[in-house]
Amino acid sequence: MAPHASDSRRPTPNGSNLYAATTQTVQTTNSHVVSDGHIMPIAIVGMSCRFPGGATNPSKLWDMLCGAKSAWSPIPKERFNAEAYFHPDPERNGAINVEGGHFLKEDIGRFDASFFNISPNEAKAIDPQQRLQLESAYEALENAGIPLEKVAGSNTSVYVGVFGKDYGEMLSRDPENAPVYAATGNGFAILSNRISYFFDLKGPSVTLDTACSASLTALHLACQSLRTGESKMAIVGGTNIIHSADMMVCMSLLRFFSQEGRCYSFDHRACGYSRGEGVATVILKPLDAALRDGDPFEAHGTGTAAGDPLEAGAIATVLVAVYKCDVGDAASLDAAMTQCRAEMPPVRGVIHGGMVLRDSIFQNMTHSDWQTALKPKVAGTINLCRSFSASASALDFLILLSSSAGMVGNFGQGNYSASSTFQDAVAHHYAFGTAQNATLPIVTIDLGMILGAGYVTENEDAEQNLRKWGYLGIEHEKFLSIIKSAMMEARRPASFSTVSQLIKSMNKDPLLLRCQVATGLGTRGMVDSAVAGAAPGEQYQMPFWFYDVRFSHLLQLDRLAARQNGGDGNGADGGAAFKNVDSFAAAQLVLCDFLLEKLSKVLMIPLAELNSALPMSAYGVDSLVAVEIRNWIFREMKVDMPVFELQGGASLMELCETIAKRSPLVSEELRAQLT
């Protein structure tokens, strides 16, 4: 099927080949061809998705579409307090003019880090977009029925489209407490590289940002890579997760959003679009390779009066081939459908577009809705809608309708110039709202812990989620009292004794109250004064909520407290422990216990989950962590062990045997037992 500009551009139909999917425009059909002069057809052999409305796989997405269900919801409290930002006037700086959008129902913080050989310490710094895309890639390969051993070492490319960077921007707001893995956890380049690394893929690995068309551009480049022979298989993905209101404020100023928070694509009611979340992956192969191995496309509607004609016009310039025909010609379209049903084997589609053809259903949209806004522009698309809706039987072939959003989309999207200089609403109201508190240096306040103020107000699910993570909650009046006491005076740092007295005066969990104090502070004053002289970077076994990057100063406070109480805080003394062992095997076990304890603290993995029979690599130990472990071994065991030896694949018990053989802390008598 080929919308075309003129008959001279239309290729002659070829009934001997199934042209399953092409995103090449008619104007460029002379490149990337197979030997017979035709464009190489591309098949999609696997897919996965997680979309709003509970559409956690393609089947659920299709059921949602067929049921005409809306995935719209108010902005979840777990993302940000939308009420604090809402204002109906889009030109009001620091505000957003919508109250809802399309958000994933599932907990985006849940991630099986150990499955992907990533330590919890690294996982907490990884943008959920990276985590979800990695999981989605695995699910797509599983859907394709391709075992991991066949993927490893293959010439498979990865192309991922992404636009949002909320998570990294949130981490960068407190650079003094930036997590170790913030750079790799939030770098756009790493989004695709992480997939290539985990699956051991040898093809190109590219992350790209072309705004709304990023995933479609990724699909286009992946097809190019396959057609040029650069790669044999391609993994194509796209992801978007919304964590903060910053970008939405800028987009509101540019009037991007529909006032209702809903998108009316190809409709006369189009007045803007709605932001949404999701992640999806497709696995591409050349069609002949897919058939040999036995192993759809959706129009991108902007929902704007300016954008929709461009998108529909893009469809009219793109060659989409099964049997080539003019979709504006009903007779030609019907003939192609009949011929495909008669001659072609079943082929699955791309998440939405392909399934539309398979089930002979098009989106629930009346002909008049299309005509009102775009009658002169989308005759071919209207014909597709009418023909597929009228079809009596399923059409078992693959088709892609390609939007050229990356080429003819909204050119203004790259010109965001509005700044996000607003303060957190509660901090601004309570800390800056009165003259007596006007000089308090509060940057942000973690609303998750404040009852009755914004984040958890009238939202039971949000409050339960926060309690699960250890935030027991505090009344906002008490919170302001804590901040005022902690700061003492606007510009005079408090001393360690002041902090200690403050903590002792509280009737609740002191660890939690210290969290409450530190989380609301965007300056160094009070906490840095308290930790003067404390060794940086030390970590301790504390309640799990303490392993938040924002609480690193509090870990140092405990370090300082341990020193003041006479302890050195260095943990177990390996040399002293070896004095009481009577065999080399016992010394090896003692050393293994020490090593497991160290790994548990560094990787933030519960000690009970570590297995001495596995290598360090099984727990996501990278070169940075390996260097820290090497330094610890040298400091505690007096053994200079190369990093490559730690990462060489030996089990933890085998490493301990090697260390014990070399350590001067293990007596010669014990080492002699091995000879």
XYZ file of C-alpha atoms in Angstrom:
675
model
C 0.000 0.000 0.000
C 1.572 3.257 -1.026
C 0.263 6.762 -0.613
C 2.118 8.554 -3.383
C 2.629 11.986 -4.884
C 2.245 10.976 -8.529
C 1.906 7.858 -10.663
C 5.500 8.225 -11.844
C 6.699 7.530 -8.308
C 4.610 4.445 -7.737
C 6.546 1.178 -8.083
C 5.044 -1.724 -9.947
C 3.356 -4.211 -7.576
C 5.303 -7.394 -7.118
C 3.222 -10.333 -5.985
C 6.227 -12.568 -5.288
C 7.358 -10.731 -2.167
C 5.748 -9.707 1.094
C 6.804 -6.127 1.740
C 6.082 -6.211 5.411
C 7.208 -2.835 6.659
C 9.176 0.132 5.423
C 9.649 3.575 6.836
C 11.456 4.909 3.755
C 9.706 7.797 2.042
C 8.926 7.620 -1.648
C 11.510 10.290 -2.352
C 14.312 8.054 -1.049
C 13.318 4.688 -2.454
C 16.505 4.458 -4.501
C 18.623 3.763 -1.406
C 18.844 0.732 0.853
C 17.526 -1.763 -1.683
C 17.935 -5.474 -2.182
C 19.357 -6.993 -5.309
C 16.104 -6.936 -7.309
C 15.812 -3.168 -6.933
C 13.124 -3.137 -4.237
C 13.360 -1.797 -0.702
C 14.331 -4.494 1.774
C 11.225 -5.413 3.811
C 11.607 -5.420 7.587
C 9.643 -7.655 9.957
C 8.920 -7.112 13.627
C 9.392 -10.438 15.389
C 8.954 -9.403 19.017
C 7.453 -6.596 21.055
C 6.790 -5.431 24.585
C 5.254 -2.392 26.217
C 4.153 -0.797 29.454
C 1.651 1.975 28.977
C -0.877 3.872 31.116
C -4.228 2.349 31.906
C -2.707 -0.945 33.031
C -1.526 -1.806 29.502
C 1.526 -3.736 30.661
C 1.808 -5.795 27.474
C 0.615 -5.518 23.844
C -2.450 -7.684 24.439
C -3.658 -5.498 27.293
C -3.016 -2.406 25.201
C -5.104 -3.839 22.404
C -7.915 -4.760 24.776
C -7.884 -1.223 26.148
C -8.082 0.264 22.656
C -10.852 -2.068 21.535
C -12.799 -1.221 24.678
C -12.358 2.505 24.000
C -10.970 2.927 27.517
C -9.243 6.135 28.506
C -5.913 5.972 30.331
C -6.182 9.566 31.533
C -5.753 10.186 35.241
C -4.948 13.068 37.564
C -1.217 13.595 38.022
C -0.235 11.013 40.670
C 0.835 12.377 44.027
C 3.881 10.105 43.850
C 5.198 12.194 40.941
C 4.692 15.702 42.289
C 2.047 17.818 43.951
C 0.115 19.009 40.903
C -2.235 21.129 42.990
C 0.672 23.334 44.002
C 1.454 24.104 40.360
C -1.945 24.258 38.699
C -3.288 27.492 37.269
C -5.683 27.708 34.308
C -3.686 30.532 32.712
C -0.857 28.928 30.661
C 1.060 32.205 30.624
C 1.472 32.224 34.389
C 5.137 31.414 35.016
C 5.846 28.677 37.515
C 2.506 26.979 36.881
C 0.994 24.286 34.673
C -2.438 24.570 33.073
C -3.404 20.885 33.245
C -4.298 18.646 36.156
C -3.823 15.269 34.548
C -2.230 13.165 31.875
C -1.421 9.539 31.144
C 0.726 7.861 33.789
C 1.853 4.322 34.501
C -0.168 2.701 37.264
C 2.691 0.460 38.324
C 5.378 1.423 40.838
C 8.181 2.791 38.651
C 10.637 2.359 41.525
C 10.406 -1.438 41.516
C 13.378 -3.013 39.742
C 14.985 -6.449 40.005
C 18.550 -5.146 40.071
C 20.186 -8.491 40.834
C 18.562 -10.078 37.766
C 20.510 -7.650 35.590
C 23.691 -7.966 37.688
C 23.322 -4.438 39.022
C 23.980 -3.634 42.660
C 21.318 -1.779 44.670
C 23.870 0.962 45.264
C 24.100 1.565 41.513
C 20.409 0.934 40.831
C 19.244 3.790 43.042
C 21.155 6.265 40.833
C 19.817 4.831 37.562
C 17.021 6.759 35.877
C 13.846 4.605 35.937
C 13.725 5.177 32.172
C 16.914 3.105 31.877
C 15.601 0.423 34.216
C 12.256 0.109 32.426
C 13.862 0.089 28.973
C 16.208 -2.704 30.046
C 13.279 -4.754 31.320
C 11.272 -3.997 28.187
C 14.120 -5.156 25.939
C 14.258 -8.457 27.819
C 10.485 -8.892 27.513
C 10.588 -8.148 23.775
C 13.267 -10.788 23.190
C 11.211 -13.188 25.295
C 8.164 -12.345 23.175
C 10.201 -13.065 20.043
C 11.223 -16.464 21.408
C 14.916 -15.642 21.033
C 17.024 -17.207 23.826
C 19.725 -15.075 25.413
C 22.518 -17.410 24.338
C 21.630 -16.730 20.690
C 21.641 -12.985 21.260
C 24.972 -12.825 23.095
C 27.816 -11.840 20.793
C 25.479 -11.218 17.849
C 25.626 -8.289 15.450
C 22.516 -6.719 16.964
C 22.035 -2.960 17.047
C 20.174 -0.952 19.678
C 18.368 2.307 18.931
C 16.451 4.004 21.742
C 14.515 7.264 21.662
C 14.200 9.380 24.800
C 13.245 12.940 25.625
C 12.762 13.419 29.372
C 15.598 13.854 31.857
C 13.665 14.627 35.030
C 15.436 12.087 37.237
C 18.938 13.335 36.488
C 17.889 16.939 36.985
C 16.397 16.062 40.356
C 19.630 14.376 41.474
C 21.679 17.359 40.328
C 19.762 19.731 42.586
C 21.910 18.565 45.493
C 25.387 18.130 43.945
C 27.060 17.768 47.332
C 25.203 14.496 47.814
C 25.248 13.221 44.240
C 25.334 9.402 44.086
C 28.470 7.767 42.726
C 26.686 6.427 39.648
C 24.728 9.573 38.791
C 26.652 10.162 35.542
C 26.137 6.682 34.104
C 22.705 6.312 35.662
C 21.349 9.376 33.901
C 23.407 9.796 30.749
C 21.331 9.502 27.585
C 24.110 7.536 25.867
C 24.007 4.855 28.552
C 20.313 4.157 27.919
C 21.075 2.105 24.812
C 24.571 1.096 25.933
C 23.211 -0.618 29.034
C 21.080 -2.899 26.846
C 24.025 -3.678 24.567
C 26.242 -4.392 27.568
C 23.849 -6.684 29.408
C 22.940 -8.771 26.350
C 26.510 -8.631 24.934
C 25.452 -7.101 21.623
C 28.097 -6.103 19.064
C 26.114 -3.808 16.750
C 25.663 -0.027 16.922
C 24.266 1.291 20.200
C 22.627 4.700 19.838
C 20.386 6.856 22.030
C 18.711 9.775 20.307
C 16.471 12.679 21.195
C 14.262 14.197 18.506
C 11.498 15.171 20.958
C 8.132 13.496 20.306
C 9.408 11.572 17.291
C 12.439 10.058 19.042
C 11.234 6.444 19.009
C 10.062 6.732 15.387
C 13.442 8.127 14.397
C 15.051 5.235 16.259
C 12.909 2.860 14.197
C 13.972 4.618 11.001
C 17.686 4.382 11.848
C 17.335 0.746 12.857
C 15.794 -0.070 9.470
C 18.686 1.735 7.795
C 21.174 -0.298 9.810
C 19.509 -3.543 8.735
C 19.244 -2.541 5.083
C 22.893 -1.536 4.822
C 24.008 -4.794 6.443
C 25.498 -2.920 9.377
C 23.541 -5.159 11.751
C 21.608 -8.417 11.452
C 18.957 -7.679 14.063
C 17.859 -4.489 15.806
C 16.312 -3.647 19.160
C 14.281 -0.440 18.977
C 12.799 1.253 22.009
C 11.380 4.422 23.438
C 10.727 5.543 26.988
C 9.343 8.500 28.902
C 8.768 8.901 32.632
C 7.647 12.129 34.296
C 9.110 12.886 37.725
C 8.751 16.636 38.156
C 6.783 19.636 36.989
C 9.794 21.534 35.628
C 9.404 20.680 31.952
C 5.623 20.872 32.134
C 5.887 24.465 33.342
C 7.979 25.355 30.303
C 5.601 23.533 27.978
C 2.592 25.260 29.517
C 4.155 28.623 28.731
C 4.382 27.566 25.094
C 0.720 26.447 25.133
C 1.550 22.867 24.178
C -1.129 21.328 26.379
C -4.804 20.778 25.816
C -6.645 22.612 28.578
C -8.577 19.426 29.337
C -5.395 17.399 29.553
C -6.606 15.154 26.737
C -5.478 14.798 23.142
C -7.932 15.041 20.233
C -5.796 13.937 17.311
C -7.271 14.463 13.818
C -10.293 16.148 15.393
C -11.734 19.665 15.149
C -11.489 19.887 18.956
C -7.689 19.650 18.759
C -6.194 22.331 21.003
C -3.003 20.764 22.330
C -1.814 17.442 23.604
C -1.454 15.555 26.861
C 1.790 14.315 28.359
C 2.114 10.643 29.067
C 4.459 7.912 30.212
C 5.411 4.567 28.797
C 8.099 2.260 27.529
C 8.055 -0.028 24.492
C 10.458 -2.189 22.521
C 10.287 -3.981 19.177
C 12.716 -6.508 17.710
C 13.430 -6.028 13.992
C 14.847 -8.418 11.412
C 15.007 -8.405 7.617
C 11.903 -10.233 6.454
C 13.802 -12.998 4.673
C 15.874 -13.629 7.813
C 12.748 -13.721 9.969
C 11.083 -16.247 7.647
C 14.282 -18.296 7.499
C 14.633 -18.372 11.291
C 10.956 -19.072 11.861
C 10.794 -16.454 14.158
C 2.571 -1.947 12.403
C 2.643 1.188 12.805
C 0.722 3.953 14.482
C 0.161 7.489 13.177
C 1.558 10.106 15.543
C -1.229 12.608 16.117
C -0.118 15.796 17.855
C -3.638 16.868 18.702
C -2.947 20.381 17.438
C -4.476 22.224 14.508
C -0.987 22.944 13.187
C 0.537 19.538 13.799
C -2.179 17.152 12.635
C -2.137 18.244 8.963
C 1.640 17.802 8.967
C 1.325 14.309 10.396
C -1.418 13.361 7.952
C 0.604 14.886 5.132
C 3.568 12.811 6.245
C 1.475 9.669 5.929
C 0.627 10.709 2.380
C 4.343 10.912 1.474
C 5.430 7.586 2.889
C 5.541 4.295 1.063
C 4.094 1.521 3.224
C 4.257 -1.725 1.351
C 2.487 -5.033 1.611
C 1.127 -5.095 -1.860
C 1.712 -1.619 -3.182
C -1.421 0.369 -3.881
C -2.889 3.832 -3.503
C -4.815 3.968 -0.246
C -6.760 6.899 -1.637
C -8.206 4.528 -4.236
C -10.795 2.319 -2.530
C -10.784 -0.250 -5.336
C -7.004 -0.567 -5.253
C -7.052 -0.927 -1.491
C -9.755 -3.596 -1.542
C -7.876 -5.527 -4.228
C -4.687 -5.513 -2.180
C -6.554 -6.677 0.923
C -8.155 -9.536 -1.009
C -4.870 -10.616 -2.549
C -3.049 -10.525 0.778
C -5.681 -12.675 2.461
C -5.458 -15.176 -0.372
C -1.687 -15.452 -0.740
C 0.118 -14.308 2.402
C 0.778 -16.159 5.693
C -0.255 -14.539 9.002
C 2.035 -11.747 10.205
C 1.782 -9.960 13.542
C 1.717 -6.181 13.761
C 3.329 -3.377 15.647
C 1.602 -2.991 19.007
C -1.265 -0.831 17.714
C -1.122 -0.305 13.982
C -0.477 -3.909 13.025
C -3.114 -5.238 15.366
C -5.621 -2.840 13.858
C -5.195 -4.609 10.547
C -5.147 -8.055 12.073
C -8.469 -7.606 13.852
C -10.125 -5.529 11.120
C -10.832 -2.727 13.576
C -9.752 0.874 13.338
C -9.809 3.368 16.153
C -13.296 4.424 17.207
C -13.520 7.681 15.281
C -16.357 8.813 13.049
C -15.885 9.938 9.489
C -17.237 13.390 10.335
C -14.645 13.863 13.080
C -11.918 13.377 10.524
C -13.578 15.554 7.902
C -14.128 18.586 10.103
C -10.460 19.410 10.582
C -8.562 17.605 7.853
C -10.837 16.811 4.904
C -8.461 18.275 2.269
C -5.432 16.531 3.769
C -6.253 12.991 4.791
C -8.371 11.427 2.061
C -6.180 8.340 2.011
C -6.255 7.926 5.778
C -10.037 8.271 5.867
C -10.221 5.602 3.206
C -8.092 3.292 5.337
C -10.436 3.834 8.257
C -13.531 3.101 6.172
C -12.068 0.079 4.410
C -10.689 -1.638 7.491
C -13.830 -1.020 9.526
C -15.944 -2.547 6.755
C -13.714 -5.597 6.312
C -15.484 -8.804 7.250
C -12.416 -10.906 8.032
C -9.027 -10.453 9.622
C -6.138 -9.199 7.513
C -3.105 -11.296 8.365
C -0.259 -9.162 7.149
C 2.093 -6.563 8.542
C 1.796 -2.875 7.705
C 3.508 0.242 8.974
C 2.079 3.723 8.560
C 5.030 6.049 9.078
C 4.805 9.525 10.521
C 7.576 11.905 9.501
C 7.455 13.751 12.811
C 11.225 13.815 13.010
C 11.379 15.737 9.707
C 8.257 17.867 9.486
C 7.126 18.068 13.096
C 6.890 21.050 15.397
C 10.137 22.928 14.873
C 9.537 25.006 17.979
C 9.938 22.067 20.334
C 13.687 22.519 20.576
C 13.404 26.151 21.623
C 12.310 25.919 25.232
C 13.517 29.098 26.904
C 11.412 29.395 30.032
C 13.263 28.787 33.278
C 12.089 26.777 36.270
C 13.004 29.167 39.052
C 10.062 28.437 41.316
C 10.460 27.030 44.795
C 8.657 24.048 46.147
C 5.157 25.277 46.999
C 5.133 24.331 50.663
C 8.657 25.616 51.270
C 7.778 28.873 49.579
C 4.524 29.296 51.478
C 5.703 28.406 54.969
C 9.335 29.521 54.857
C 9.103 32.624 52.691
C 5.502 33.611 53.265
C 6.134 35.679 56.385
C 8.619 38.420 57.136
C 10.162 36.710 60.142
C 11.118 33.642 58.120
C 11.978 35.413 54.880
C 15.720 34.742 55.200
C 15.593 31.010 55.950
C 17.827 29.338 53.309
C 15.374 26.551 52.459
C 15.545 25.308 48.885
C 13.180 22.362 48.967
C 11.218 20.346 51.460
C 10.418 16.672 51.079
C 6.641 16.819 51.131
C 6.492 13.073 51.463
C 6.977 13.369 55.201
C 4.629 16.274 55.896
C 1.075 15.344 56.764
C -1.676 17.696 55.730
C 0.486 19.693 53.327
C 0.287 18.935 49.647
C 1.980 15.650 48.893
C -0.009 13.293 51.068
C -3.074 15.448 51.593
C -6.209 13.462 50.778
C -4.183 10.751 49.078
C -4.163 7.524 51.028
C -2.175 5.581 48.419
C 0.617 8.133 48.427
C 0.818 8.134 52.204
C 0.906 4.330 52.364
C 3.650 4.241 49.749
C 5.733 6.717 51.746
C 5.212 4.802 54.971
C 6.450 1.682 53.204
C 9.736 3.487 52.605
C 10.053 4.571 56.221
C 8.568 8.061 56.048
C 6.352 8.014 59.110
C 5.037 11.497 58.539
C 4.962 14.645 60.616
C 2.526 17.519 60.961
C 3.651 20.564 59.020
C 3.634 22.783 62.136
C 6.052 20.377 63.812
C 8.130 20.246 60.660
C 8.503 24.019 60.570
C 9.476 23.960 64.222
C 12.198 21.408 63.478
C 13.554 23.453 60.598
C 13.555 26.602 62.689
C 15.312 24.841 65.560
C 17.835 23.201 63.265
C 18.736 26.424 61.534
C 18.650 28.358 64.823
C 19.211 31.638 63.025
C 18.941 32.459 59.358
C 22.647 32.698 58.616
C 24.371 31.115 61.627
C 25.175 27.389 61.329
C 24.223 25.177 64.223
C 26.804 23.113 66.072
C 26.906 19.367 66.464
C 25.726 19.691 70.052
C 22.750 21.723 68.850
C 21.778 18.985 66.439
C 22.237 16.331 69.121
C 20.062 18.272 71.540
C 17.453 18.741 68.856
C 17.352 15.025 68.121
C 17.200 14.056 71.791
C 14.271 16.410 72.309
C 12.132 14.504 69.830
C 9.808 11.741 70.945
C 9.921 9.778 67.685
C 12.534 7.655 65.922
C 15.719 9.789 66.109
C 17.054 8.442 62.832
C 13.878 9.418 61.069
C 13.861 12.846 62.638
C 17.377 13.470 61.443
C 16.119 12.590 57.984
C 13.359 15.105 58.439
C 15.828 17.789 59.416
C 18.332 17.179 56.618
C 15.880 16.612 53.796
C 14.507 20.106 54.075
C 17.892 21.782 53.868
C 19.451 22.883 50.609
C 22.536 24.442 52.230
C 25.560 22.945 53.938
C 25.681 25.047 57.118
C 24.244 23.039 59.972
C 25.041 19.501 58.863
C 28.544 20.260 57.565
C 29.410 21.933 60.844
C 28.309 18.803 62.636
C 30.446 16.469 60.556
C 33.626 18.555 60.581
C 36.541 16.151 60.748
C 34.495 13.096 59.835
C 35.860 10.811 57.132
C 33.716 11.098 53.974
C 32.193 8.209 52.127
C 31.786 5.759 55.013
C 28.619 3.678 55.040
C 26.799 1.911 57.842
C 24.170 -0.746 58.333
C 21.111 1.380 59.060
C 17.384 1.275 58.358
C 16.831 0.943 54.626
C 15.453 4.448 54.168
C 18.853 5.768 55.221
C 20.285 4.528 51.930
C 18.881 7.557 50.180
C 21.491 9.798 48.597
C 20.126 12.791 50.482
C 21.101 11.261 53.814
C 24.848 10.805 53.234
C 25.630 13.592 55.709
C 23.669 11.700 58.331
C 25.812 8.629 57.761
C 28.812 10.809 58.475
C 27.139 12.045 61.652
C 27.005 8.495 62.947
C 30.646 8.064 61.953
C 31.525 11.111 64.044
C 29.413 9.878 66.935
C 31.223 6.527 66.861
C 34.584 8.282 67.081
C 33.427 10.440 69.979
C 32.338 7.279 71.777
C 35.798 5.757 71.424
C 35.247 3.514 68.416
C 37.095 3.764 65.123
C 34.086 2.828 63.018
C 36.178 0.700 60.674
C 34.233 -2.482 61.254
C 35.753 -5.906 61.896
C 39.490 -6.271 62.546
C 40.671 -9.096 60.347
C 44.122 -9.331 61.970
C 42.685 -9.826 65.451
C 40.183 -12.408 64.220
C 42.891 -14.601 62.691
C 44.584 -14.999 66.072
C 41.832 -17.352 67.196
C 41.691 -19.713 64.208
C 43.447 -23.065 64.170
C 43.263 -24.019 60.486
C 43.657 -22.445 57.085
C 40.078 -23.393 56.211
C 38.848 -21.536 59.285
C 40.926 -18.489 58.322
C 39.413 -18.617 54.851
C 35.899 -18.687 56.316
C 36.652 -15.758 58.631
C 38.006 -13.764 55.710
C 34.966 -14.673 53.627
C 32.673 -13.387 56.369
C 34.570 -10.086 56.387
C 34.424 -9.824 52.593
C 30.700 -10.573 52.495
C 30.081 -7.957 55.179
C 32.063 -5.385 53.200
C 30.215 -6.207 49.970
C 26.892 -5.987 51.779
C 27.677 -2.441 52.905
C 29.171 -1.244 49.632
C 26.530 -2.793 47.376
C 23.670 -2.319 49.861
C 22.620 -5.929 49.470
C 21.342 -7.750 52.586
C 24.025 -10.059 53.911
C 21.697 -13.057 53.742
C 21.344 -12.610 49.964
C 25.078 -12.914 49.254
C 26.418 -16.314 48.213
C 30.136 -17.040 48.583
C 29.941 -19.562 45.727
C 29.235 -16.797 43.204
C 31.701 -14.326 41.676
C 31.624 -10.610 42.402
C 30.315 -9.919 38.916
C 27.071 -11.686 39.830
C 26.286 -8.793 42.157
C 27.050 -5.962 39.765
C 30.555 -5.170 41.024
C 32.015 -2.797 38.452
C 35.497 -1.315 38.257
C 34.691 1.480 40.723
C 33.460 -0.895 43.407
C 36.283 -3.321 42.627
C 38.832 -0.577 43.334
C 37.186 0.095 46.690
C 37.268 -3.615 47.530
C 40.908 -3.814 46.440
C 41.811 -0.895 48.696
C 39.972 -2.511 51.586
C 41.839 -5.793 51.060
C 45.152 -3.946 50.992
C 44.299 -1.914 54.090
C 42.883 -4.749 56.179
C 44.684 -7.825 54.850
C 47.931 -6.257 53.567
C 47.466 -7.905 50.165
C 47.892 -5.928 46.943
C 45.405 -7.675 44.647
C 44.912 -6.402 41.070
C 41.405 -5.318 40.134
C 41.299 -7.673 37.149
C 41.843 -10.575 39.526
C 38.847 -9.551 41.596
C 36.713 -9.406 38.456
C 38.171 -12.505 36.840
C 35.251 -14.817 37.563
C 36.529 -16.582 40.678
C 33.957 -17.178 43.394
C 34.106 -15.142 46.586
C 35.335 -18.205 48.479
C 38.092 -18.783 45.920
C 39.138 -15.150 46.200
C 39.319 -15.496 49.964
C 41.557 -18.538 49.576
C 43.898 -16.521 47.340
C 43.922 -13.587 49.755
C 44.560 -15.831 52.756
C 47.521 -17.443 50.973
C 49.109 -14.033 50.375
C 48.212 -12.219 53.591
C 50.933 -11.822 56.226
C 48.150 -11.741 58.821
C 47.627 -15.468 58.282
C 50.422 -17.332 59.998
C 52.911 -19.440 58.080
C 51.743 -22.457 60.056
C 48.217 -22.098 58.695
C 49.417 -21.516 55.150
C 51.648 -24.568 55.426
C 48.541 -26.725 55.809
C 47.972 -26.308 52.068
C 51.261 -27.991 51.122
